[in-house]
Amino acid sequence: MAKVQRCSSVIGLRESAIDEYERHHREVWPEVLAAISAAGIRNYSIYRYGTLLFSYWEYEGDDYEGDLAAIDQVPACVRWNDLMATLQVPVDGARPRAWLPVPEVFHLD
């Protein structure tokens, strides 16, 4: 059994896009959810603080980079990410259209 890897990241959100972003996330496309699950991602959450989005998920697998890359090959995920890119803005230090990984500082089981 693969070890669980905890992951988190941040990205900005255009203030004018808050309602639309949250509406889309109440109605995530089934193909996107299936691709995330197939990639070994579990317990996935996105939180919003003002215009800052914080995501947390757990990965259960043996090829993190490969499994994430597989999501980007699913046509529905490509369309979803293109749509989300119109609502999001990068934070300092992040590549355009990319969530910035956040290191874990503390964890209690």
PDB file of N, CA and C in Angstrom:
ATOM      1  N   MET A   1       0.845  -1.180   0.000  1.00  0.00           N
ATOM      2  CA  MET A   1       0.000   0.000   0.000  1.00  0.00           C
ATOM      3  C   MET A   1       0.892   1.246   0.000  1.00  0.00           C
ATOM      4  N   ALA A   2       0.539   2.208  -0.831  1.00  0.00           N
ATOM      5  CA  ALA A   2       1.321   3.432  -0.944  1.00  0.00           C
ATOM      6  C   ALA A   2       1.130   4.313   0.296  1.00  0.00           C
ATOM      7  N   LYS A   3       2.184   5.021   0.628  1.00  0.00           N
ATOM      8  CA  LYS A   3       2.135   5.960   1.731  1.00  0.00           C
ATOM      9  C   LYS A   3       1.308   7.171   1.315  1.00  0.00           C
ATOM     10  N   VAL A   4       0.532   7.727   2.247  1.00  0.00           N
ATOM     11  CA  VAL A   4      -0.259   8.923   1.973  1.00  0.00           C
ATOM     12  C   VAL A   4       0.659  10.136   2.004  1.00  0.00           C
ATOM     13  N   GLN A   5       0.580  10.936   0.964  1.00  0.00           N
ATOM     14  CA  GLN A   5       1.342  12.173   0.864  1.00  0.00           C
ATOM     15  C   GLN A   5       0.367  13.339   0.977  1.00  0.00           C
ATOM     16  N   ARG A   6       0.563  14.216   1.952  1.00  0.00           N
ATOM     17  CA  ARG A   6      -0.297  15.392   2.127  1.00  0.00           C
ATOM     18  C   ARG A   6       0.255  16.532   1.280  1.00  0.00           C
ATOM     19  N   CYS A   7      -0.637  17.238   0.570  1.00  0.00           N
ATOM     20  CA  CYS A   7      -0.220  18.295  -0.341  1.00  0.00           C
ATOM     21  C   CYS A   7      -1.120  19.511  -0.162  1.00  0.00           C
ATOM     22  N   SER A   8      -0.533  20.684  -0.368  1.00  0.00           N
ATOM     23  CA  SER A   8      -1.329  21.906  -0.330  1.00  0.00           C
ATOM     24  C   SER A   8      -0.742  22.918  -1.293  1.00  0.00           C
ATOM     25  N   SER A   9      -1.578  23.869  -1.700  1.00  0.00           N
ATOM     26  CA  SER A   9      -1.122  24.911  -2.612  1.00  0.00           C
ATOM     27  C   SER A   9      -2.053  26.108  -2.521  1.00  0.00           C
ATOM     28  N   VAL A  10      -1.588  27.235  -3.068  1.00  0.00           N
ATOM     29  CA  VAL A  10      -2.369  28.469  -3.063  1.00  0.00           C
ATOM     30  C   VAL A  10      -2.375  29.085  -4.459  1.00  0.00           C
ATOM     31  N   ILE A  11      -3.418  29.871  -4.710  1.00  0.00           N
ATOM     32  CA  ILE A  11      -3.534  30.667  -5.929  1.00  0.00           C
ATOM     33  C   ILE A  11      -4.483  31.809  -5.611  1.00  0.00           C
ATOM     34  N   GLY A  12      -4.369  32.875  -6.358  1.00  0.00           N
ATOM     35  CA  GLY A  12      -5.272  34.004  -6.172  1.00  0.00           C
ATOM     36  C   GLY A  12      -6.557  33.827  -6.971  1.00  0.00           C
ATOM     37  N   LEU A  13      -7.538  34.623  -6.625  1.00  0.00           N
ATOM     38  CA  LEU A  13      -8.838  34.608  -7.291  1.00  0.00           C
ATOM     39  C   LEU A  13      -9.227  36.055  -7.574  1.00  0.00           C
ATOM     40  N   ARG A  14      -9.653  36.316  -8.807  1.00  0.00           N
ATOM     41  CA  ARG A  14     -10.125  37.664  -9.110  1.00  0.00           C
ATOM     42  C   ARG A  14     -11.335  37.966  -8.232  1.00  0.00           C
ATOM     43  N   GLU A  15     -11.347  39.125  -7.591  1.00  0.00           N
ATOM     44  CA  GLU A  15     -12.443  39.472  -6.690  1.00  0.00           C
ATOM     45  C   GLU A  15     -13.793  39.421  -7.402  1.00  0.00           C
ATOM     46  N   SER A  16     -13.813  39.831  -8.645  1.00  0.00           N
ATOM     47  CA  SER A  16     -15.067  39.822  -9.411  1.00  0.00           C
ATOM     48  C   SER A  16     -15.520  38.415  -9.777  1.00  0.00           C
ATOM     49  N   ALA A  17     -14.671  37.409  -9.552  1.00  0.00           N
ATOM     50  CA  ALA A  17     -14.976  36.039  -9.958  1.00  0.00           C
ATOM     51  C   ALA A  17     -15.362  35.135  -8.796  1.00  0.00           C
ATOM     52  N   ILE A  18     -15.436  35.669  -7.582  1.00  0.00           N
ATOM     53  CA  ILE A  18     -15.687  34.825  -6.409  1.00  0.00           C
ATOM     54  C   ILE A  18     -16.978  34.027  -6.557  1.00  0.00           C
ATOM     55  N   ASP A  19     -18.075  34.679  -6.872  1.00  0.00           N
ATOM     56  CA  ASP A  19     -19.361  33.970  -6.976  1.00  0.00           C
ATOM     57  C   ASP A  19     -19.327  32.909  -8.062  1.00  0.00           C
ATOM     58  N   GLU A  20     -18.767  33.243  -9.223  1.00  0.00           N
ATOM     59  CA  GLU A  20     -18.702  32.281 -10.318  1.00  0.00           C
ATOM     60  C   GLU A  20     -17.826  31.085  -9.956  1.00  0.00           C
ATOM     61  N   TYR A  21     -16.677  31.341  -9.331  1.00  0.00           N
ATOM     62  CA  TYR A  21     -15.768  30.265  -8.937  1.00  0.00           C
ATOM     63  C   TYR A  21     -16.467  29.316  -7.968  1.00  0.00           C
ATOM     64  N   GLU A  22     -17.130  29.872  -6.971  1.00  0.00           N
ATOM     65  CA  GLU A  22     -17.807  29.026  -5.988  1.00  0.00           C
ATOM     66  C   GLU A  22     -18.982  28.274  -6.610  1.00  0.00           C
ATOM     67  N   ARG A  23     -19.685  28.897  -7.540  1.00  0.00           N
ATOM     68  CA  ARG A  23     -20.781  28.207  -8.235  1.00  0.00           C
ATOM     69  C   ARG A  23     -20.246  27.005  -9.008  1.00  0.00           C
ATOM     70  N   HIS A  24     -19.160  27.208  -9.740  1.00  0.00           N
ATOM     71  CA  HIS A  24     -18.570  26.089 -10.491  1.00  0.00           C
ATOM     72  C   HIS A  24     -18.155  24.961  -9.552  1.00  0.00           C
ATOM     73  N   HIS A  25     -17.652  25.286  -8.384  1.00  0.00           N
ATOM     74  CA  HIS A  25     -17.198  24.247  -7.465  1.00  0.00           C
ATOM     75  C   HIS A  25     -18.335  23.582  -6.706  1.00  0.00           C
ATOM     76  N   ARG A  26     -19.518  24.129  -6.772  1.00  0.00           N
ATOM     77  CA  ARG A  26     -20.698  23.412  -6.262  1.00  0.00           C
ATOM     78  C   ARG A  26     -21.193  22.408  -7.298  1.00  0.00           C
ATOM     79  N   GLU A  27     -20.722  22.567  -8.537  1.00  0.00           N
ATOM     80  CA  GLU A  27     -21.187  21.742  -9.661  1.00  0.00           C
ATOM     81  C   GLU A  27     -20.004  21.233 -10.482  1.00  0.00           C
ATOM     82  N   VAL A  28     -18.999  20.679  -9.817  1.00  0.00           N
ATOM     83  CA  VAL A  28     -17.809  20.194 -10.534  1.00  0.00           C
ATOM     84  C   VAL A  28     -18.230  19.083 -11.500  1.00  0.00           C
ATOM     85  N   TRP A  29     -17.696  19.150 -12.702  1.00  0.00           N
ATOM     86  CA  TRP A  29     -18.048  18.177 -13.730  1.00  0.00           C
ATOM     87  C   TRP A  29     -17.648  16.765 -13.299  1.00  0.00           C
ATOM     88  N   PRO A  30     -18.521  15.793 -13.497  1.00  0.00           N
ATOM     89  CA  PRO A  30     -18.236  14.414 -13.069  1.00  0.00           C
ATOM     90  C   PRO A  30     -16.939  13.853 -13.652  1.00  0.00           C
ATOM     91  N   GLU A  31     -16.607  14.200 -14.888  1.00  0.00           N
ATOM     92  CA  GLU A  31     -15.375  13.691 -15.504  1.00  0.00           C
ATOM     93  C   GLU A  31     -14.138  14.214 -14.775  1.00  0.00           C
ATOM     94  N   VAL A  32     -14.221  15.437 -14.267  1.00  0.00           N
ATOM     95  CA  VAL A  32     -13.112  16.020 -13.522  1.00  0.00           C
ATOM     96  C   VAL A  32     -12.945  15.295 -12.186  1.00  0.00           C
ATOM     97  N   LEU A  33     -14.052  15.076 -11.503  1.00  0.00           N
ATOM     98  CA  LEU A  33     -14.003  14.353 -10.235  1.00  0.00           C
ATOM     99  C   LEU A  33     -13.451  12.943 -10.425  1.00  0.00           C
ATOM    100  N   ALA A  34     -13.877  12.276 -11.504  1.00  0.00           N
ATOM    101  CA  ALA A  34     -13.398  10.917 -11.777  1.00  0.00           C
ATOM    102  C   ALA A  34     -11.897  10.909 -12.052  1.00  0.00           C
ATOM    103  N   ALA A  35     -11.400  11.886 -12.793  1.00  0.00           N
ATOM    104  CA  ALA A  35      -9.971  11.946 -13.105  1.00  0.00           C
ATOM    105  C   ALA A  35      -9.143  12.208 -11.850  1.00  0.00           C
ATOM    106  N   ILE A  36      -9.632  13.074 -10.982  1.00  0.00           N
ATOM    107  CA  ILE A  36      -8.928  13.354  -9.732  1.00  0.00           C
ATOM    108  C   ILE A  36      -8.840  12.085  -8.892  1.00  0.00           C
ATOM    109  N   SER A  37      -9.954  11.386  -8.763  1.00  0.00           N
ATOM    110  CA  SER A  37      -9.969  10.145  -7.985  1.00  0.00           C
ATOM    111  C   SER A  37      -9.068   9.083  -8.611  1.00  0.00           C
ATOM    112  N   ALA A  38      -9.121   8.957  -9.946  1.00  0.00           N
ATOM    113  CA  ALA A  38      -8.296   7.959 -10.638  1.00  0.00           C
ATOM    114  C   ALA A  38      -6.807   8.235 -10.457  1.00  0.00           C
ATOM    115  N   ALA A  39      -6.442   9.492 -10.207  1.00  0.00           N
ATOM    116  CA  ALA A  39      -5.039   9.858 -10.010  1.00  0.00           C
ATOM    117  C   ALA A  39      -4.566   9.618  -8.587  1.00  0.00           C
ATOM    118  N   GLY A  40      -5.430   9.059  -7.737  1.00  0.00           N
ATOM    119  CA  GLY A  40      -5.029   8.742  -6.371  1.00  0.00           C
ATOM    120  C   GLY A  40      -5.179   9.897  -5.398  1.00  0.00           C
ATOM    121  N   ILE A  41      -5.918  10.917  -5.788  1.00  0.00           N
ATOM    122  CA  ILE A  41      -6.127  12.072  -4.915  1.00  0.00           C
ATOM    123  C   ILE A  41      -7.378  11.839  -4.083  1.00  0.00           C
ATOM    124  N   ARG A  42      -7.228  12.008  -2.779  1.00  0.00           N
ATOM    125  CA  ARG A  42      -8.315  11.796  -1.830  1.00  0.00           C
ATOM    126  C   ARG A  42      -8.408  13.006  -0.906  1.00  0.00           C
ATOM    127  N   ASN A  43      -9.512  13.125  -0.227  1.00  0.00           N
ATOM    128  CA  ASN A  43      -9.676  14.139   0.813  1.00  0.00           C
ATOM    129  C   ASN A  43      -9.271  15.524   0.302  1.00  0.00           C
ATOM    130  N   TYR A  44      -9.774  15.892  -0.882  1.00  0.00           N
ATOM    131  CA  TYR A  44      -9.403  17.134  -1.556  1.00  0.00           C
ATOM    132  C   TYR A  44     -10.355  18.245  -1.143  1.00  0.00           C
ATOM    133  N   SER A  45      -9.803  19.360  -0.696  1.00  0.00           N
ATOM    134  CA  SER A  45     -10.603  20.517  -0.298  1.00  0.00           C
ATOM    135  C   SER A  45      -9.968  21.782  -0.840  1.00  0.00           C
ATOM    136  N   ILE A  46     -10.806  22.776  -1.127  1.00  0.00           N
ATOM    137  CA  ILE A  46     -10.333  24.114  -1.461  1.00  0.00           C
ATOM    138  C   ILE A  46     -11.021  25.075  -0.505  1.00  0.00           C
ATOM    139  N   TYR A  47     -10.238  25.944   0.115  1.00  0.00           N
ATOM    140  CA  TYR A  47     -10.747  26.962   1.032  1.00  0.00           C
ATOM    141  C   TYR A  47     -10.491  28.329   0.414  1.00  0.00           C
ATOM    142  N   ARG A  48     -11.330  29.302   0.751  1.00  0.00           N
ATOM    143  CA  ARG A  48     -11.134  30.666   0.265  1.00  0.00           C
ATOM    144  C   ARG A  48     -11.046  31.617   1.447  1.00  0.00           C
ATOM    145  N   TYR A  49     -10.024  32.468   1.421  1.00  0.00           N
ATOM    146  CA  TYR A  49      -9.869  33.547   2.394  1.00  0.00           C
ATOM    147  C   TYR A  49      -9.735  34.825   1.573  1.00  0.00           C
ATOM    148  N   GLY A  50     -10.793  35.594   1.494  1.00  0.00           N
ATOM    149  CA  GLY A  50     -10.790  36.762   0.615  1.00  0.00           C
ATOM    150  C   GLY A  50     -10.598  36.302  -0.814  1.00  0.00           C
ATOM    151  N   THR A  51      -9.510  36.741  -1.431  1.00  0.00           N
ATOM    152  CA  THR A  51      -9.220  36.329  -2.805  1.00  0.00           C
ATOM    153  C   THR A  51      -8.054  35.338  -2.873  1.00  0.00           C
ATOM    154  N   LEU A  52      -7.768  34.687  -1.764  1.00  0.00           N
ATOM    155  CA  LEU A  52      -6.732  33.656  -1.728  1.00  0.00           C
ATOM    156  C   LEU A  52      -7.399  32.290  -1.609  1.00  0.00           C
ATOM    157  N   LEU A  53      -7.065  31.394  -2.529  1.00  0.00           N
ATOM    158  CA  LEU A  53      -7.564  30.020  -2.481  1.00  0.00           C
ATOM    159  C   LEU A  53      -6.466  29.127  -1.931  1.00  0.00           C
ATOM    160  N   PHE A  54      -6.831  28.245  -1.022  1.00  0.00           N
ATOM    161  CA  PHE A  54      -5.906  27.295  -0.417  1.00  0.00           C
ATOM    162  C   PHE A  54      -6.469  25.906  -0.650  1.00  0.00           C
ATOM    163  N   SER A  55      -5.679  25.032  -1.248  1.00  0.00           N
ATOM    164  CA  SER A  55      -6.142  23.661  -1.485  1.00  0.00           C
ATOM    165  C   SER A  55      -5.341  22.681  -0.636  1.00  0.00           C
ATOM    166  N   TYR A  56      -6.011  21.604  -0.264  1.00  0.00           N
ATOM    167  CA  TYR A  56      -5.383  20.519   0.492  1.00  0.00           C
ATOM    168  C   TYR A  56      -5.902  19.217  -0.090  1.00  0.00           C
ATOM    169  N   TRP A  57      -5.014  18.249  -0.270  1.00  0.00           N
ATOM    170  CA  TRP A  57      -5.418  16.919  -0.694  1.00  0.00           C
ATOM    171  C   TRP A  57      -4.405  15.912  -0.210  1.00  0.00           C
ATOM    172  N   GLU A  58      -4.813  14.669  -0.254  1.00  0.00           N
ATOM    173  CA  GLU A  58      -3.929  13.567   0.087  1.00  0.00           C
ATOM    174  C   GLU A  58      -3.763  12.703  -1.156  1.00  0.00           C
ATOM    175  N   TYR A  59      -2.528  12.324  -1.421  1.00  0.00           N
ATOM    176  CA  TYR A  59      -2.218  11.492  -2.573  1.00  0.00           C
ATOM    177  C   TYR A  59      -1.856  10.097  -2.097  1.00  0.00           C
ATOM    178  N   GLU A  60      -2.480   9.111  -2.713  1.00  0.00           N
ATOM    179  CA  GLU A  60      -2.195   7.710  -2.428  1.00  0.00           C
ATOM    180  C   GLU A  60      -1.784   7.045  -3.728  1.00  0.00           C
ATOM    181  N   GLY A  61      -0.517   6.902  -3.935  1.00  0.00           N
ATOM    182  CA  GLY A  61      -0.014   6.290  -5.158  1.00  0.00           C
ATOM    183  C   GLY A  61       1.489   6.219  -5.133  1.00  0.00           C
ATOM    184  N   ASP A  62       2.060   5.796  -6.254  1.00  0.00           N
ATOM    185  CA  ASP A  62       3.508   5.606  -6.338  1.00  0.00           C
ATOM    186  C   ASP A  62       4.174   6.502  -7.375  1.00  0.00           C
ATOM    187  N   ASP A  63       3.376   7.255  -8.156  1.00  0.00           N
ATOM    188  CA  ASP A  63       3.929   8.100  -9.218  1.00  0.00           C
ATOM    189  C   ASP A  63       3.193   9.436  -9.222  1.00  0.00           C
ATOM    190  N   TYR A  64       3.493  10.265  -8.236  1.00  0.00           N
ATOM    191  CA  TYR A  64       2.782  11.533  -8.044  1.00  0.00           C
ATOM    192  C   TYR A  64       2.800  12.388  -9.311  1.00  0.00           C
ATOM    193  N   GLU A  65       3.976  12.640  -9.856  1.00  0.00           N
ATOM    194  CA  GLU A  65       4.079  13.491 -11.046  1.00  0.00           C
ATOM    195  C   GLU A  65       3.348  12.877 -12.233  1.00  0.00           C
ATOM    196  N   GLY A  66       3.493  11.575 -12.416  1.00  0.00           N
ATOM    197  CA  GLY A  66       2.816  10.902 -13.520  1.00  0.00           C
ATOM    198  C   GLY A  66       1.308  10.912 -13.370  1.00  0.00           C
ATOM    199  N   ASP A  67       0.831  10.692 -12.149  1.00  0.00           N
ATOM    200  CA  ASP A  67      -0.609  10.694 -11.912  1.00  0.00           C
ATOM    201  C   ASP A  67      -1.194  12.090 -12.107  1.00  0.00           C
ATOM    202  N   LEU A  68      -0.469  13.129 -11.669  1.00  0.00           N
ATOM    203  CA  LEU A  68      -0.960  14.492 -11.909  1.00  0.00           C
ATOM    204  C   LEU A  68      -0.948  14.814 -13.397  1.00  0.00           C
ATOM    205  N   ALA A  69       0.087  14.380 -14.104  1.00  0.00           N
ATOM    206  CA  ALA A  69       0.160  14.613 -15.548  1.00  0.00           C
ATOM    207  C   ALA A  69      -0.986  13.923 -16.278  1.00  0.00           C
ATOM    208  N   ALA A  70      -1.413  12.766 -15.776  1.00  0.00           N
ATOM    209  CA  ALA A  70      -2.525  12.046 -16.408  1.00  0.00           C
ATOM    210  C   ALA A  70      -3.817  12.859 -16.342  1.00  0.00           C
ATOM    211  N   ILE A  71      -4.006  13.609 -15.268  1.00  0.00           N
ATOM    212  CA  ILE A  71      -5.198  14.461 -15.166  1.00  0.00           C
ATOM    213  C   ILE A  71      -5.209  15.462 -16.309  1.00  0.00           C
ATOM    214  N   ASP A  72      -4.052  15.994 -16.641  1.00  0.00           N
ATOM    215  CA  ASP A  72      -3.954  17.003 -17.697  1.00  0.00           C
ATOM    216  C   ASP A  72      -4.175  16.433 -19.094  1.00  0.00           C
ATOM    217  N   GLN A  73      -4.319  15.128 -19.203  1.00  0.00           N
ATOM    218  CA  GLN A  73      -4.593  14.498 -20.493  1.00  0.00           C
ATOM    219  C   GLN A  73      -6.087  14.238 -20.699  1.00  0.00           C
ATOM    220  N   VAL A  74      -6.885  14.462 -19.674  1.00  0.00           N
ATOM    221  CA  VAL A  74      -8.330  14.238 -19.756  1.00  0.00           C
ATOM    222  C   VAL A  74      -8.971  15.492 -20.346  1.00  0.00           C
ATOM    223  N   PRO A  75      -9.649  15.371 -21.501  1.00  0.00           N
ATOM    224  CA  PRO A  75     -10.207  16.560 -22.156  1.00  0.00           C
ATOM    225  C   PRO A  75     -11.092  17.422 -21.251  1.00  0.00           C
ATOM    226  N   ALA A  76     -11.910  16.824 -20.424  1.00  0.00           N
ATOM    227  CA  ALA A  76     -12.771  17.606 -19.526  1.00  0.00           C
ATOM    228  C   ALA A  76     -11.928  18.390 -18.524  1.00  0.00           C
ATOM    229  N   CYS A  77     -10.810  17.817 -18.079  1.00  0.00           N
ATOM    230  CA  CYS A  77      -9.931  18.522 -17.132  1.00  0.00           C
ATOM    231  C   CYS A  77      -9.227  19.684 -17.816  1.00  0.00           C
ATOM    232  N   VAL A  78      -8.849  19.514 -19.067  1.00  0.00           N
ATOM    233  CA  VAL A  78      -8.230  20.607 -19.812  1.00  0.00           C
ATOM    234  C   VAL A  78      -9.224  21.761 -19.928  1.00  0.00           C
ATOM    235  N   ARG A  79     -10.465  21.456 -20.293  1.00  0.00           N
ATOM    236  CA  ARG A  79     -11.486  22.508 -20.411  1.00  0.00           C
ATOM    237  C   ARG A  79     -11.751  23.153 -19.050  1.00  0.00           C
ATOM    238  N   TRP A  80     -11.832  22.343 -17.985  1.00  0.00           N
ATOM    239  CA  TRP A  80     -12.066  22.868 -16.633  1.00  0.00           C
ATOM    240  C   TRP A  80     -10.918  23.811 -16.224  1.00  0.00           C
ATOM    241  N   ASN A  81      -9.679  23.371 -16.428  1.00  0.00           N
ATOM    242  CA  ASN A  81      -8.531  24.196 -16.043  1.00  0.00           C
ATOM    243  C   ASN A  81      -8.465  25.487 -16.855  1.00  0.00           C
ATOM    244  N   ASP A  82      -8.836  25.414 -18.127  1.00  0.00           N
ATOM    245  CA  ASP A  82      -8.891  26.632 -18.948  1.00  0.00           C
ATOM    246  C   ASP A  82      -9.938  27.596 -18.397  1.00  0.00           C
ATOM    247  N   LEU A  83     -11.086  27.071 -17.996  1.00  0.00           N
ATOM    248  CA  LEU A  83     -12.136  27.905 -17.415  1.00  0.00           C
ATOM    249  C   LEU A  83     -11.675  28.509 -16.093  1.00  0.00           C
ATOM    250  N   MET A  84     -11.081  27.697 -15.223  1.00  0.00           N
ATOM    251  CA  MET A  84     -10.627  28.199 -13.926  1.00  0.00           C
ATOM    252  C   MET A  84      -9.538  29.257 -14.099  1.00  0.00           C
ATOM    253  N   ALA A  85      -8.710  29.117 -15.123  1.00  0.00           N
ATOM    254  CA  ALA A  85      -7.637  30.086 -15.362  1.00  0.00           C
ATOM    255  C   ALA A  85      -8.188  31.475 -15.653  1.00  0.00           C
ATOM    256  N   THR A  86      -9.400  31.562 -16.147  1.00  0.00           N
ATOM    257  CA  THR A  86      -9.997  32.881 -16.400  1.00  0.00           C
ATOM    258  C   THR A  86     -10.444  33.547 -15.109  1.00  0.00           C
ATOM    259  N   LEU A  87     -10.539  32.795 -14.025  1.00  0.00           N
ATOM    260  CA  LEU A  87     -11.030  33.301 -12.743  1.00  0.00           C
ATOM    261  C   LEU A  87      -9.904  33.501 -11.735  1.00  0.00           C
ATOM    262  N   GLN A  88      -8.798  32.808 -11.932  1.00  0.00           N
ATOM    263  CA  GLN A  88      -7.705  32.804 -10.967  1.00  0.00           C
ATOM    264  C   GLN A  88      -6.582  33.754 -11.396  1.00  0.00           C
ATOM    265  N   VAL A  89      -5.762  34.132 -10.421  1.00  0.00           N
ATOM    266  CA  VAL A  89      -4.558  34.922 -10.690  1.00  0.00           C
ATOM    267  C   VAL A  89      -3.411  34.302  -9.894  1.00  0.00           C
ATOM    268  N   PRO A  90      -2.213  34.284 -10.457  1.00  0.00           N
ATOM    269  CA  PRO A  90      -1.094  33.670  -9.729  1.00  0.00           C
ATOM    270  C   PRO A  90      -0.705  34.496  -8.506  1.00  0.00           C
ATOM    271  N   VAL A  91      -0.161  33.814  -7.519  1.00  0.00           N
ATOM    272  CA  VAL A  91       0.406  34.488  -6.353  1.00  0.00           C
ATOM    273  C   VAL A  91       1.895  34.695  -6.618  1.00  0.00           C
ATOM    274  N   ASP A  92       2.522  35.540  -5.812  1.00  0.00           N
ATOM    275  CA  ASP A  92       3.956  35.784  -5.964  1.00  0.00           C
ATOM    276  C   ASP A  92       4.723  34.468  -5.922  1.00  0.00           C
ATOM    277  N   GLY A  93       5.591  34.282  -6.879  1.00  0.00           N
ATOM    278  CA  GLY A  93       6.432  33.090  -6.916  1.00  0.00           C
ATOM    279  C   GLY A  93       5.870  31.946  -7.736  1.00  0.00           C
ATOM    280  N   ALA A  94       4.642  32.080  -8.221  1.00  0.00           N
ATOM    281  CA  ALA A  94       4.025  30.989  -8.990  1.00  0.00           C
ATOM    282  C   ALA A  94       4.127  31.265 -10.493  1.00  0.00           C
ATOM    283  N   ARG A  95       4.152  30.205 -11.259  1.00  0.00           N
ATOM    284  CA  ARG A  95       4.079  30.325 -12.711  1.00  0.00           C
ATOM    285  C   ARG A  95       2.660  30.749 -13.097  1.00  0.00           C
ATOM    286  N   PRO A  96       2.485  31.391 -14.232  1.00  0.00           N
ATOM    287  CA  PRO A  96       1.123  31.719 -14.681  1.00  0.00           C
ATOM    288  C   PRO A  96       0.266  30.459 -14.758  1.00  0.00           C
ATOM    289  N   ARG A  97      -0.985  30.586 -14.349  1.00  0.00           N
ATOM    290  CA  ARG A  97      -1.973  29.497 -14.362  1.00  0.00           C
ATOM    291  C   ARG A  97      -1.641  28.370 -13.394  1.00  0.00           C
ATOM    292  N   ALA A  98      -0.707  28.569 -12.487  1.00  0.00           N
ATOM    293  CA  ALA A  98      -0.290  27.473 -11.610  1.00  0.00           C
ATOM    294  C   ALA A  98      -0.547  27.798 -10.144  1.00  0.00           C
ATOM    295  N   TRP A  99      -1.010  26.799  -9.447  1.00  0.00           N
ATOM    296  CA  TRP A  99      -1.076  26.875  -7.989  1.00  0.00           C
ATOM    297  C   TRP A  99       0.350  26.766  -7.464  1.00  0.00           C
ATOM    298  N   LEU A 100       0.655  27.492  -6.407  1.00  0.00           N
ATOM    299  CA  LEU A 100       1.972  27.447  -5.797  1.00  0.00           C
ATOM    300  C   LEU A 100       1.958  26.436  -4.653  1.00  0.00           C
ATOM    301  N   PRO A 101       2.803  25.399  -4.710  1.00  0.00           N
ATOM    302  CA  PRO A 101       2.853  24.438  -3.597  1.00  0.00           C
ATOM    303  C   PRO A 101       3.251  25.138  -2.299  1.00  0.00           C
ATOM    304  N   VAL A 102       2.647  24.701  -1.208  1.00  0.00           N
ATOM    305  CA  VAL A 102       2.906  25.257   0.113  1.00  0.00           C
ATOM    306  C   VAL A 102       3.493  24.142   0.983  1.00  0.00           C
ATOM    307  N   PRO A 103       4.636  24.381   1.600  1.00  0.00           N
ATOM    308  CA  PRO A 103       5.235  23.333   2.422  1.00  0.00           C
ATOM    309  C   PRO A 103       4.475  23.133   3.731  1.00  0.00           C
ATOM    310  N   GLU A 104       4.438  21.900   4.174  1.00  0.00           N
ATOM    311  CA  GLU A 104       3.826  21.594   5.465  1.00  0.00           C
ATOM    312  C   GLU A 104       4.770  22.017   6.579  1.00  0.00           C
ATOM    313  N   VAL A 105       4.226  22.678   7.577  1.00  0.00           N
ATOM    314  CA  VAL A 105       5.004  23.135   8.717  1.00  0.00           C
ATOM    315  C   VAL A 105       4.712  22.284   9.953  1.00  0.00           C
ATOM    316  N   PHE A 106       3.479  21.796  10.058  1.00  0.00           N
ATOM    317  CA  PHE A 106       3.088  21.022  11.240  1.00  0.00           C
ATOM    318  C   PHE A 106       1.948  20.090  10.862  1.00  0.00           C
ATOM    319  N   HIS A 107       1.938  18.915  11.481  1.00  0.00           N
ATOM    320  CA  HIS A 107       0.847  17.965  11.270  1.00  0.00           C
ATOM    321  C   HIS A 107       0.648  17.148  12.551  1.00  0.00           C
ATOM    322  N   LEU A 108      -0.591  16.917  12.915  1.00  0.00           N
ATOM    323  CA  LEU A 108      -0.929  16.064  14.065  1.00  0.00           C
ATOM    324  C   LEU A 108      -1.931  15.046  13.594  1.00  0.00           C
ATOM    325  N   ASP A 109      -1.607  13.768  13.750  1.00  0.00           N
ATOM    326  CA  ASP A 109      -2.570  12.689  13.453  1.00  0.00           C
ATOM    327  C   ASP A 109      -3.425  12.437  14.662  1.00  0.00           C
TER     328      ASP A 109
END
